[in-house]
Amino acid sequence: MKTLRSYLGDRWVEGSGARQTLVNPATEEPLAEASSDGLDLAAALEHARRKGGPTLRSLSFAERGMFLKEMANSDAKFDVDGAIFTLQTYAEIGTALGAAKFLVDGDGVQLGRSPRFHGQHISVPRHGVAVQINAFNFPAWGLAEKAASALLAGMPVLSKPATSSAMVAHRVMEILVEKKVLPEGTLSLLVGAPRDLPALLGAQDVLAFTGSGDTGMRIRALPNVIRDSVRVNVEADSLNAAVLGPDAEPGGDMYETFLKDVLRDMTQKAGQKCTAIRRVLVPEAHAATVRDDLAEGLKAVRVGNPALEETRMGPLASGSQLADVREGVARLVAEGKPAFGSSAPLAGKGFFMSPVLMEFAKGALAASVHAREVFGPVASLLPYSGKGADAAAIVARGNGGLVSSVYSEDAAFLEEVVSGIAPYHGRLFLGHPKIEMSPGPGTVLPQLVHGGPGRAGGGEELGGVRGLAFYMQRVALEGSRPVIQKLIGVQSS
Amino acid sequence: MKTLRSYLGDRWVEGSGARQTLVNPATEEPLAEASSDGLDLAAALEHARRKGGPTLRSLSFAERGMFLKEMANSDAKFDVDGAIFTLQTYAEIGTALGAAKFLVDGDGVQLGRSPRFHGQHISVPRHGVAVQINAFNFPAWGLAEKAASALLAGMPVLSKPATSSAMVAHRVMEILVEKKVLPEGTLSLLVGAPRDLPALLGAQDVLAFTGSGDTGMRIRALPNVIRDSVRVNVEADSLNAAVLGPDAEPGGDMYETFLKDVLRDMTQKAGQKCTAIRRVLVPEAHAATVRDDLAEGLKAVRVGNPALEETRMGPLASGSQLADVREGVARLVAEGKPAFGSSAPLAGKGFFMSPVLMEFAKGALAASVHAREVFGPVASLLPYSGKGADAAAIVARGNGGLVSSVYSEDAAFLEEVVSGIAPYHGRLFLGHPKIEMSPGPGTVLPQLVHGGPGRAGGGEELGGVRGLAFYMQRVALEGSRPVIQKLIGVQSS
């Protein structure tokens, strides 16, 4: 069986001790094993800080962007989940930022009576290492989207994929190392348990984490994180909502767009996307129709091994994920009514389950619907009055999320919902039938920010050049105008 | 004796139970007393959220800015510490932002092959309350600078001044209430202990705290703060450095500017400024001269009751501050050598002490110098080689600070120091003799960001419109271009 190694301090190293086994979720056959026991994580971090950091800081944005371009080009099979597109987008941002090594933030400001007393904000790369801990569900994109922002900003990266799906990131790293794509110390990979990695970070380091809210909370409560103000970006749980407007009549184009997006989000990756629709708000007048139409759509979804052509939905990623989703469905069933499917085990090997659509009465308190992210092919139907303010109040009960979507062509309704729920989200998707090839709300695009307040972790990633801010320190330069302009490379006028 | 009340839920309320006594630090005479016992803080927060929030969100930036202008104009005696200037600056930003109610963030982006699929970031006011806990040392400015950003962004404020100097904020609030300057629910004042105030905040609330690192850490570790991703901005300890360049010869203009700034920062407000210079880095060739010149300057500083005209430096703010500073000086004395003054008690009433200049050998490890903020008229002289990289490495040992300053006209030296220390600071002050009326590094200007990484708390305030971001949620709107442009009020082209 293959043993996955880690790439630390610019060499491949193998953990000792008990190994974790990675299995094929469709067959439960063992695929590989990995361990991080005994690896010197402190030395790996220090190597990245001492070797990778100064190299990246000596390069321009355009030069850093070239490395991202080479990463994107290094293997054609690499665009699982849109990883290549994200790398390409950040490579282009690097080209656009050009020969600079830091960002100039806004215009200079006159601070005194004469223009000589001057202020200028700039953003410079932090002097530490960026530790990036990814979730199991986007094994290639997770590595790429986080590393792209950090490397372009000028910080070295230590990436830790979720162990259960680490084979993908491991293969990516093998290719990058074989082809010598990146300079020494700029990218490290830790496979296996993170051990005390977050506890080893200091004031110039940053930690970007995608995963469960519980783990995010443990990281944020670490004494070093609190004492040294270690920057932490958490992307965690989210009860994303889709709101159908009262004007979107069944059978119409907007209604069909809505149905398509809900069905896609419930079944794509077996619902294992942090941006998938979990709560479906429908005007009560249309609730029964929506239920029947979704049930019909779900019935057509063939669940099975993704190796087979007829399969439309594969298994959950692991046995523990399946157990967790079943427990979540049980909680929903205690408060509502199954309208399609159940979480009863499917026969045979593999972590398969049927899609599940839950139905709730209008105004039901249904605490779990708004508080428990069921990370699988599961969504809940919530009827509402048809008023925008009522829909917004229900959505807000999720206490902060990554993305919600609205399907309406009624400008007043849209305005009411958007203004009501915008502060609770990092992104709002406004469904529209005339958008060709619409990816729906569940797809994260590198041009737009990804993250959300409250339950979603309070973080923010991507969003084009906005994604660099987390890896940089903004600093105000205050003093004589010609001195500052010389420092930032502007010709004095 | 005057009892200071709190203004909560749009009325003056008085705490019950044991009262804390505020004393005149120059005479130790009691001035007033205050208690927050028994006050319903949860109800006060909810009132602000329900009443103040919707009012502010219904107003444009220009209208919110008008309230700041009226605050600035409400009493001429109010410009203690530059509070009025800060309010005026934010009033002007409101005018410039005009009729909008939220911020448009950057340009729209085309997301698909056709321009119809469109993305646009906006920033909207959060739906909670902004709790602002201020330090004792800027009793008017603290209230004003934090409230200005929050109110302009569209969030209601509950401000809590440090009890020992709360008379100023209390008087400000009295004037604002008497003159009915602000709409209901938009500004509340809590005088006395904060009790469980930070524990009452949720996912849409924010907390801005200025004070000791220890208190900042306790706030960040609160379970609700971690669970609900409550946004917390901490402005805490900082070992601000001033670096004299090797080119700045004693007697020259740059040298004199440097001496003036160090002396001002050591003695203004008796050194009780989070931005005051604590570490003075001088090329070893000039160390003795700098020591003697600073000692001579400090000798001329008359310490006494600020009511007397000849007084150049007043007392510390309280007995506990004085005790804390004396303890800090004792730690420095254990590692270095006093070059001027001592922390021995001065005769008579009042919390007075002499300025203290400490002297260290070049390369001395001197852990306390870089780790213990002594919040009084105390600074330490640290000789270095004269090389920029060496100075930067010493400054970086402070592990993150609010501001440091450099005094040199050697472009290469400046570039080396600035690039070495920029990631460790929120602001860098480049001293220059030709800047007329220079306020020096110790003055916070509203146009520039204030805050710093690591030990300084990892926060950021002010910086013009940048200061609003903390009180707003950035959200990406994704969908049909004409729909989004209509939502944000742009005419479709």
CSV table of C-alpha atoms in Angstrom, one decimal, chain B residues 113-455:
chain,number,residue,atom,x,y,z
B,113,ARG,CA,-18.3,34.9,-21.2
B,114,SER,CA,-21.0,37.5,-21.5
B,115,PRO,CA,-21.0,40.7,-19.5
B,116,ARG,CA,-24.4,39.7,-18.1
B,117,PHE,CA,-22.9,37.4,-15.4
B,118,HIS,CA,-21.6,40.0,-13.0
B,119,GLY,CA,-20.1,40.4,-9.6
B,120,GLN,CA,-19.9,43.5,-7.3
B,121,HIS,CA,-18.7,43.8,-3.8
B,122,ILE,CA,-20.4,46.1,-1.3
B,123,SER,CA,-20.0,46.8,2.4
B,124,VAL,CA,-23.1,47.1,4.5
B,125,PRO,CA,-23.5,48.1,8.2
B,126,ARG,CA,-23.7,45.2,10.6
B,127,HIS,CA,-27.0,44.6,12.3
B,128,GLY,CA,-25.7,44.6,15.9
B,129,VAL,CA,-24.3,47.1,18.4
B,130,ALA,CA,-20.7,48.4,18.6
B,131,VAL,CA,-19.4,48.1,22.1
B,132,GLN,CA,-16.4,50.4,22.6
B,133,ILE,CA,-14.2,50.1,25.7
B,134,ASN,CA,-11.7,52.9,26.1
B,135,ALA,CA,-8.5,53.4,28.0
B,136,PHE,CA,-8.1,56.1,30.7
B,137,ASN,CA,-5.5,58.1,28.9
B,138,PHE,CA,-7.6,59.7,26.1
B,139,PRO,CA,-11.0,60.3,27.9
B,140,ALA,CA,-12.6,62.4,25.2
B,141,TRP,CA,-10.7,61.3,22.0
B,142,GLY,CA,-11.3,57.6,22.9
B,143,LEU,CA,-15.0,58.1,22.9
B,144,ALA,CA,-15.0,60.3,19.8
B,145,GLU,CA,-12.6,58.4,17.5
B,146,LYS,CA,-14.3,55.0,18.0
B,147,ALA,CA,-17.8,56.4,17.9
B,148,ALA,CA,-17.1,58.4,14.7
B,149,SER,CA,-16.2,55.4,12.7
B,150,ALA,CA,-19.1,53.3,14.0
B,151,LEU,CA,-21.8,55.9,13.7
B,152,LEU,CA,-20.7,56.9,10.2
B,153,ALA,CA,-20.6,53.2,9.2
B,154,GLY,CA,-24.2,52.9,10.5
B,155,MET,CA,-23.8,51.0,13.8
B,156,PRO,CA,-25.2,52.2,17.2
B,157,VAL,CA,-22.6,52.6,19.9
B,158,LEU,CA,-22.3,51.7,23.5
B,159,SER,CA,-19.2,53.4,24.9
B,160,LYS,CA,-17.5,52.5,28.1
B,161,PRO,CA,-14.8,54.9,29.3
B,162,ALA,CA,-12.2,53.8,31.8
B,163,THR,CA,-13.7,54.6,35.2
B,164,SER,CA,-10.7,56.5,36.6
B,165,SER,CA,-11.1,59.3,34.0
B,166,ALA,CA,-14.8,58.8,33.2
B,167,MET,CA,-15.7,62.3,34.2
B,168,VAL,CA,-14.8,63.7,30.8
B,169,ALA,CA,-16.8,61.2,28.7
B,170,HIS,CA,-19.7,61.6,31.2
B,171,ARG,CA,-19.6,65.4,30.6
B,172,VAL,CA,-19.5,64.9,26.9
B,173,MET,CA,-22.5,62.6,27.1
B,174,GLU,CA,-24.4,65.1,29.3
B,175,ILE,CA,-24.0,67.8,26.6
B,176,LEU,CA,-25.0,65.5,23.8
B,177,VAL,CA,-28.1,64.4,25.7
B,178,GLU,CA,-29.1,68.0,26.8
B,179,LYS,CA,-28.7,69.2,23.2
B,180,LYS,CA,-30.4,66.2,21.7
B,181,VAL,CA,-27.6,65.8,19.2
B,182,LEU,CA,-28.1,62.2,18.3
B,183,PRO,CA,-31.2,60.0,17.4
B,184,GLU,CA,-32.5,57.6,20.0
B,185,GLY,CA,-30.6,54.4,20.6
B,186,THR,CA,-27.5,55.5,18.7
B,187,LEU,CA,-25.2,56.3,21.5
B,188,SER,CA,-25.2,54.9,25.0
B,189,LEU,CA,-22.6,55.3,27.8
B,190,LEU,CA,-21.8,52.9,30.5
B,191,VAL,CA,-19.8,54.3,33.5
B,192,GLY,CA,-18.2,51.9,36.0
B,193,ALA,CA,-17.1,48.3,35.7
B,194,PRO,CA,-18.0,46.6,32.4
B,195,ARG,CA,-19.2,43.5,34.3
B,196,ASP,CA,-20.3,40.8,31.7
B,197,LEU,CA,-20.8,43.3,28.8
B,198,PRO,CA,-18.4,41.5,26.4
B,199,ALA,CA,-20.1,38.2,27.1
B,200,LEU,CA,-23.4,39.5,25.9
B,201,LEU,CA,-22.3,40.1,22.4
B,202,GLY,CA,-23.4,38.1,19.3
B,203,ALA,CA,-22.4,37.5,15.7
B,204,GLN,CA,-23.6,40.9,14.4
B,205,ASP,CA,-22.1,42.9,17.3
B,206,VAL,CA,-18.5,44.1,17.4
B,207,LEU,CA,-16.2,45.1,20.3
B,208,ALA,CA,-13.5,47.6,20.0
B,209,PHE,CA,-11.2,47.6,23.0
B,210,THR,CA,-8.2,49.8,23.9
B,211,GLY,CA,-6.3,48.9,27.0
B,212,SER,CA,-4.0,46.3,28.5
B,213,GLY,CA,-2.9,43.3,26.6
B,214,ASP,CA,-4.1,41.1,29.5
B,215,THR,CA,-7.7,42.4,29.3
B,216,GLY,CA,-7.6,42.1,25.5
B,217,MET,CA,-6.7,38.4,25.9
B,218,ARG,CA,-9.5,37.7,28.3
B,219,ILE,CA,-12.0,39.3,25.9
B,220,ARG,CA,-10.7,37.3,23.0
B,221,ALA,CA,-10.9,34.1,24.9
B,222,LEU,CA,-14.6,34.5,25.9
B,223,PRO,CA,-16.7,31.6,24.7
B,224,ASN,CA,-19.3,33.7,22.9
B,225,VAL,CA,-16.6,35.7,21.1
B,226,ILE,CA,-15.0,32.5,19.9
B,227,ARG,CA,-18.3,30.7,19.1
B,228,ASP,CA,-20.1,33.5,17.3
B,229,SER,CA,-17.0,35.0,15.6
B,230,VAL,CA,-17.7,38.3,17.4
B,231,ARG,CA,-15.5,40.8,15.7
B,232,VAL,CA,-13.0,42.2,18.2
B,233,ASN,CA,-10.5,44.9,17.6
B,234,VAL,CA,-7.8,45.2,20.3
B,235,GLU,CA,-5.4,48.0,20.6
B,236,ALA,CA,-3.0,46.9,23.4
B,237,ASP,CA,0.6,47.1,24.5
B,238,SER,CA,3.4,48.4,22.3
B,239,LEU,CA,7.1,49.0,22.8
B,240,ASN,CA,7.4,51.8,20.2
B,241,ALA,CA,10.9,52.4,19.0
B,242,ALA,CA,12.7,55.5,17.7
B,243,VAL,CA,15.7,54.8,15.5
B,244,LEU,CA,18.4,57.4,15.0
B,245,GLY,CA,20.2,57.0,11.7
B,246,PRO,CA,24.0,57.0,11.7
B,247,ASP,CA,23.9,60.0,9.4
B,248,ALA,CA,22.0,62.2,11.9
B,249,GLU,CA,25.0,63.8,13.6
B,250,PRO,CA,24.6,65.3,17.0
B,251,GLY,CA,23.8,69.0,16.7
B,252,GLY,CA,22.3,68.6,13.2
B,253,ASP,CA,18.7,69.4,12.4
B,254,MET,CA,17.7,65.7,12.1
B,255,TYR,CA,19.3,65.0,15.4
B,256,GLU,CA,17.4,67.9,17.1
B,257,THR,CA,14.1,66.7,15.6
B,258,PHE,CA,14.8,63.3,17.1
B,259,LEU,CA,15.7,64.7,20.5
B,260,LYS,CA,12.5,66.8,20.6
B,261,ASP,CA,10.3,63.9,19.6
B,262,VAL,CA,11.8,61.6,22.3
B,263,LEU,CA,11.5,64.2,25.0
B,264,ARG,CA,7.9,65.1,24.0
B,265,ASP,CA,6.8,61.5,24.0
B,266,MET,CA,8.4,60.7,27.3
B,267,THR,CA,6.8,63.6,29.1
B,268,GLN,CA,3.5,64.4,27.3
B,269,LYS,CA,0.7,63.0,29.4
B,270,ALA,CA,3.5,61.7,31.6
B,271,GLY,CA,4.2,59.1,29.0
B,272,GLN,CA,0.8,57.6,29.2
B,273,LYS,CA,0.2,57.3,25.5
B,274,CYS,CA,0.1,53.9,23.8
B,275,THR,CA,2.1,55.5,20.9
B,276,ALA,CA,4.9,57.0,23.1
B,277,ILE,CA,8.5,56.1,22.3
B,278,ARG,CA,9.7,53.4,24.8
B,279,ARG,CA,12.9,52.2,23.0
B,280,VAL,CA,15.4,54.6,21.7
B,281,LEU,CA,17.9,53.0,19.3
B,282,VAL,CA,21.1,55.0,18.7
B,283,PRO,CA,24.3,54.2,16.8
B,284,GLU,CA,26.8,53.3,19.5
B,285,ALA,CA,29.1,56.1,18.4
B,286,HIS,CA,26.5,58.6,19.5
B,287,ALA,CA,25.0,56.8,22.4
B,288,ALA,CA,26.7,58.8,25.2
B,289,THR,CA,25.9,62.1,23.5
B,290,VAL,CA,22.3,61.1,23.1
B,291,ARG,CA,22.1,60.0,26.7
B,292,ASP,CA,23.6,63.3,28.0
B,293,ASP,CA,21.4,65.4,25.7
B,294,LEU,CA,18.2,63.6,26.8
B,295,ALA,CA,19.2,63.8,30.4
B,296,GLU,CA,19.7,67.5,30.1
B,297,GLY,CA,16.3,67.9,28.4
B,298,LEU,CA,14.6,65.8,31.1
B,299,LYS,CA,16.2,67.8,33.9
B,300,ALA,CA,14.4,70.9,32.6
B,301,VAL,CA,11.0,69.2,32.9
B,302,ARG,CA,9.1,70.6,35.9
B,303,VAL,CA,6.9,67.9,37.4
B,304,GLY,CA,3.8,69.1,39.3
B,305,ASN,CA,0.1,69.9,39.4
B,306,PRO,CA,-1.0,70.8,35.9
B,307,ALA,CA,-3.1,73.6,37.4
B,308,LEU,CA,0.2,75.5,37.9
B,309,GLU,CA,1.6,77.4,35.0
B,310,GLU,CA,5.2,76.3,35.4
B,311,THR,CA,4.4,72.6,35.3
B,312,ARG,CA,5.6,70.7,32.3
B,313,MET,CA,4.6,67.2,33.3
B,314,GLY,CA,1.6,66.2,35.5
B,315,PRO,CA,1.0,63.1,37.6
B,316,LEU,CA,0.1,59.6,36.5
B,317,ALA,CA,-3.6,59.0,36.3
B,318,SER,CA,-4.0,56.8,39.3
B,319,GLY,CA,-2.3,55.2,42.2
B,320,SER,CA,-2.5,51.8,40.5
B,321,GLN,CA,-0.9,53.2,37.4
B,322,LEU,CA,1.9,54.7,39.4
B,323,ALA,CA,2.5,51.3,41.2
B,324,ASP,CA,2.5,49.5,37.9
B,325,VAL,CA,5.0,51.9,36.4
B,326,ARG,CA,7.3,51.6,39.4
B,327,GLU,CA,7.2,47.9,39.1
B,328,GLY,CA,8.1,48.2,35.4
B,329,VAL,CA,11.0,50.5,36.2
B,330,ALA,CA,12.3,48.0,38.8
B,331,ARG,CA,12.4,45.3,36.1
B,332,LEU,CA,14.3,47.5,33.7
B,333,VAL,CA,16.8,48.4,36.5
B,334,ALA,CA,17.4,44.7,37.0
B,335,GLU,CA,18.7,44.5,33.5
B,336,GLY,CA,20.1,48.0,32.7
B,337,LYS,CA,21.3,51.2,34.3
B,338,PRO,CA,19.4,54.3,35.1
B,339,ALA,CA,20.8,57.3,33.2
B,340,PHE,CA,18.3,59.8,34.5
B,341,GLY,CA,15.7,59.9,37.3
B,342,SER,CA,14.3,57.1,39.3
B,343,SER,CA,10.9,55.8,40.2
B,344,ALA,CA,11.3,56.6,43.9
B,345,PRO,CA,8.1,58.3,45.3
B,346,LEU,CA,8.0,62.0,45.2
B,347,ALA,CA,7.1,63.8,48.4
B,348,GLY,CA,3.5,64.9,49.1
B,349,LYS,CA,0.1,64.0,47.7
B,350,GLY,CA,-0.6,63.0,44.1
B,351,PHE,CA,0.7,60.3,41.8
B,352,PHE,CA,3.8,62.0,40.6
B,353,MET,CA,7.1,60.6,39.5
B,354,SER,CA,10.2,61.8,37.7
B,355,PRO,CA,10.9,60.9,34.1
B,356,VAL,CA,13.3,57.9,33.9
B,357,LEU,CA,15.8,57.2,31.2
B,358,MET,CA,17.4,53.8,31.2
B,359,GLU,CA,20.6,52.8,29.5
B,360,PHE,CA,21.6,49.4,28.1
B,361,ALA,CA,24.8,48.0,26.7
B,362,LYS,CA,24.9,47.3,23.0
B,363,GLY,CA,23.7,43.8,22.4
B,364,ALA,CA,22.3,43.3,25.9
B,365,LEU,CA,19.6,40.7,25.9
B,366,ALA,CA,17.4,42.9,28.1
B,367,ALA,CA,14.2,40.9,27.8
B,368,SER,CA,12.0,43.4,29.7
B,369,VAL,CA,12.9,46.3,27.4
B,370,HIS,CA,11.3,44.5,24.5
B,371,ALA,CA,8.4,42.8,26.4
B,372,ARG,CA,7.2,45.0,29.2
B,373,GLU,CA,5.3,48.2,28.3
B,374,VAL,CA,6.0,50.7,31.1
B,375,PHE,CA,3.1,53.1,30.8
B,376,GLY,CA,4.7,56.2,32.1
B,377,PRO,CA,7.5,58.7,31.5
B,378,VAL,CA,10.1,56.0,30.9
B,379,ALA,CA,12.3,55.2,27.9
B,380,SER,CA,15.3,53.0,27.3
B,381,LEU,CA,18.4,53.8,25.3
B,382,LEU,CA,19.6,50.9,23.2
B,383,PRO,CA,22.9,51.3,21.2
B,384,TYR,CA,23.2,49.5,17.9
B,385,SER,CA,25.9,49.0,15.2
B,386,GLY,CA,24.6,51.8,13.0
B,387,LYS,CA,23.5,49.3,10.3
B,388,GLY,CA,19.9,49.4,9.2
B,389,ALA,CA,19.4,45.6,9.4
B,390,ASP,CA,20.7,45.5,12.9
B,391,ALA,CA,18.3,48.3,14.0
B,392,ALA,CA,15.4,46.5,12.3
B,393,ALA,CA,16.2,43.2,14.1
B,394,ILE,CA,16.2,45.0,17.5
B,395,VAL,CA,12.9,46.8,16.8
B,396,ALA,CA,11.3,43.5,15.7
B,397,ARG,CA,12.0,42.0,19.1
B,398,GLY,CA,9.1,44.1,20.4
B,399,ASN,CA,6.9,41.5,18.6
B,400,GLY,CA,4.5,44.0,17.0
B,401,GLY,CA,3.8,47.6,17.8
B,402,LEU,CA,1.6,50.6,17.0
B,403,VAL,CA,4.2,52.9,15.6
B,404,SER,CA,8.0,53.3,15.3
B,405,SER,CA,10.0,56.2,14.0
B,406,VAL,CA,13.2,56.6,12.0
B,407,TYR,CA,15.4,59.7,11.8
B,408,SER,CA,17.7,59.6,8.9
B,409,GLU,CA,18.2,61.2,5.5
B,410,ASP,CA,20.2,58.3,4.1
B,411,ALA,CA,17.8,56.7,1.6
B,412,ALA,CA,19.5,53.3,1.7
B,413,PHE,CA,19.4,53.2,5.5
B,414,LEU,CA,15.7,54.3,5.5
B,415,GLU,CA,14.8,51.7,3.0
B,416,GLU,CA,16.5,49.0,5.0
B,417,VAL,CA,14.9,49.9,8.3
B,418,VAL,CA,11.4,50.5,6.8
B,419,SER,CA,11.3,47.2,4.9
B,420,GLY,CA,12.6,45.4,8.0
B,421,ILE,CA,10.1,46.8,10.4
B,422,ALA,CA,7.0,47.6,8.4
B,423,PRO,CA,5.3,44.2,8.9
B,424,TYR,CA,5.6,44.7,12.6
B,425,HIS,CA,3.7,48.0,12.8
B,426,GLY,CA,0.5,49.8,11.9
B,427,ARG,CA,2.4,53.1,11.4
B,428,LEU,CA,5.9,54.3,10.7
B,429,PHE,CA,6.9,57.9,11.4
B,430,LEU,CA,9.8,59.2,9.3
B,431,GLY,CA,11.1,62.2,11.2
B,432,HIS,CA,12.2,65.1,9.2
B,433,PRO,CA,13.3,68.6,10.3
B,434,LYS,CA,11.5,70.3,7.5
B,435,ILE,CA,8.1,69.2,8.6
B,436,GLU,CA,6.6,72.3,10.3
B,437,MET,CA,4.6,71.8,13.4
B,438,SER,CA,5.3,68.1,13.3
B,439,PRO,CA,3.3,66.2,16.0
B,440,GLY,CA,5.9,63.5,16.2
B,441,PRO,CA,5.2,59.8,16.2
B,442,GLY,CA,3.1,59.9,19.4
B,443,THR,CA,0.1,61.6,17.9
B,444,VAL,CA,-2.6,59.5,16.2
B,445,LEU,CA,-4.1,61.2,13.2
B,446,PRO,CA,-7.6,60.2,11.9
B,447,GLN,CA,-6.4,60.0,8.3
B,448,LEU,CA,-3.9,57.2,9.1
B,449,VAL,CA,-4.6,53.8,10.5
B,450,HIS,CA,-3.9,53.2,14.2
B,451,GLY,CA,-3.2,49.7,15.6
B,452,GLY,CA,-0.6,47.1,15.1
B,453,PRO,CA,0.1,43.3,14.9
B,454,GLY,CA,1.2,40.9,17.6
B,455,ARG,CA,1.7,42.4,21.0
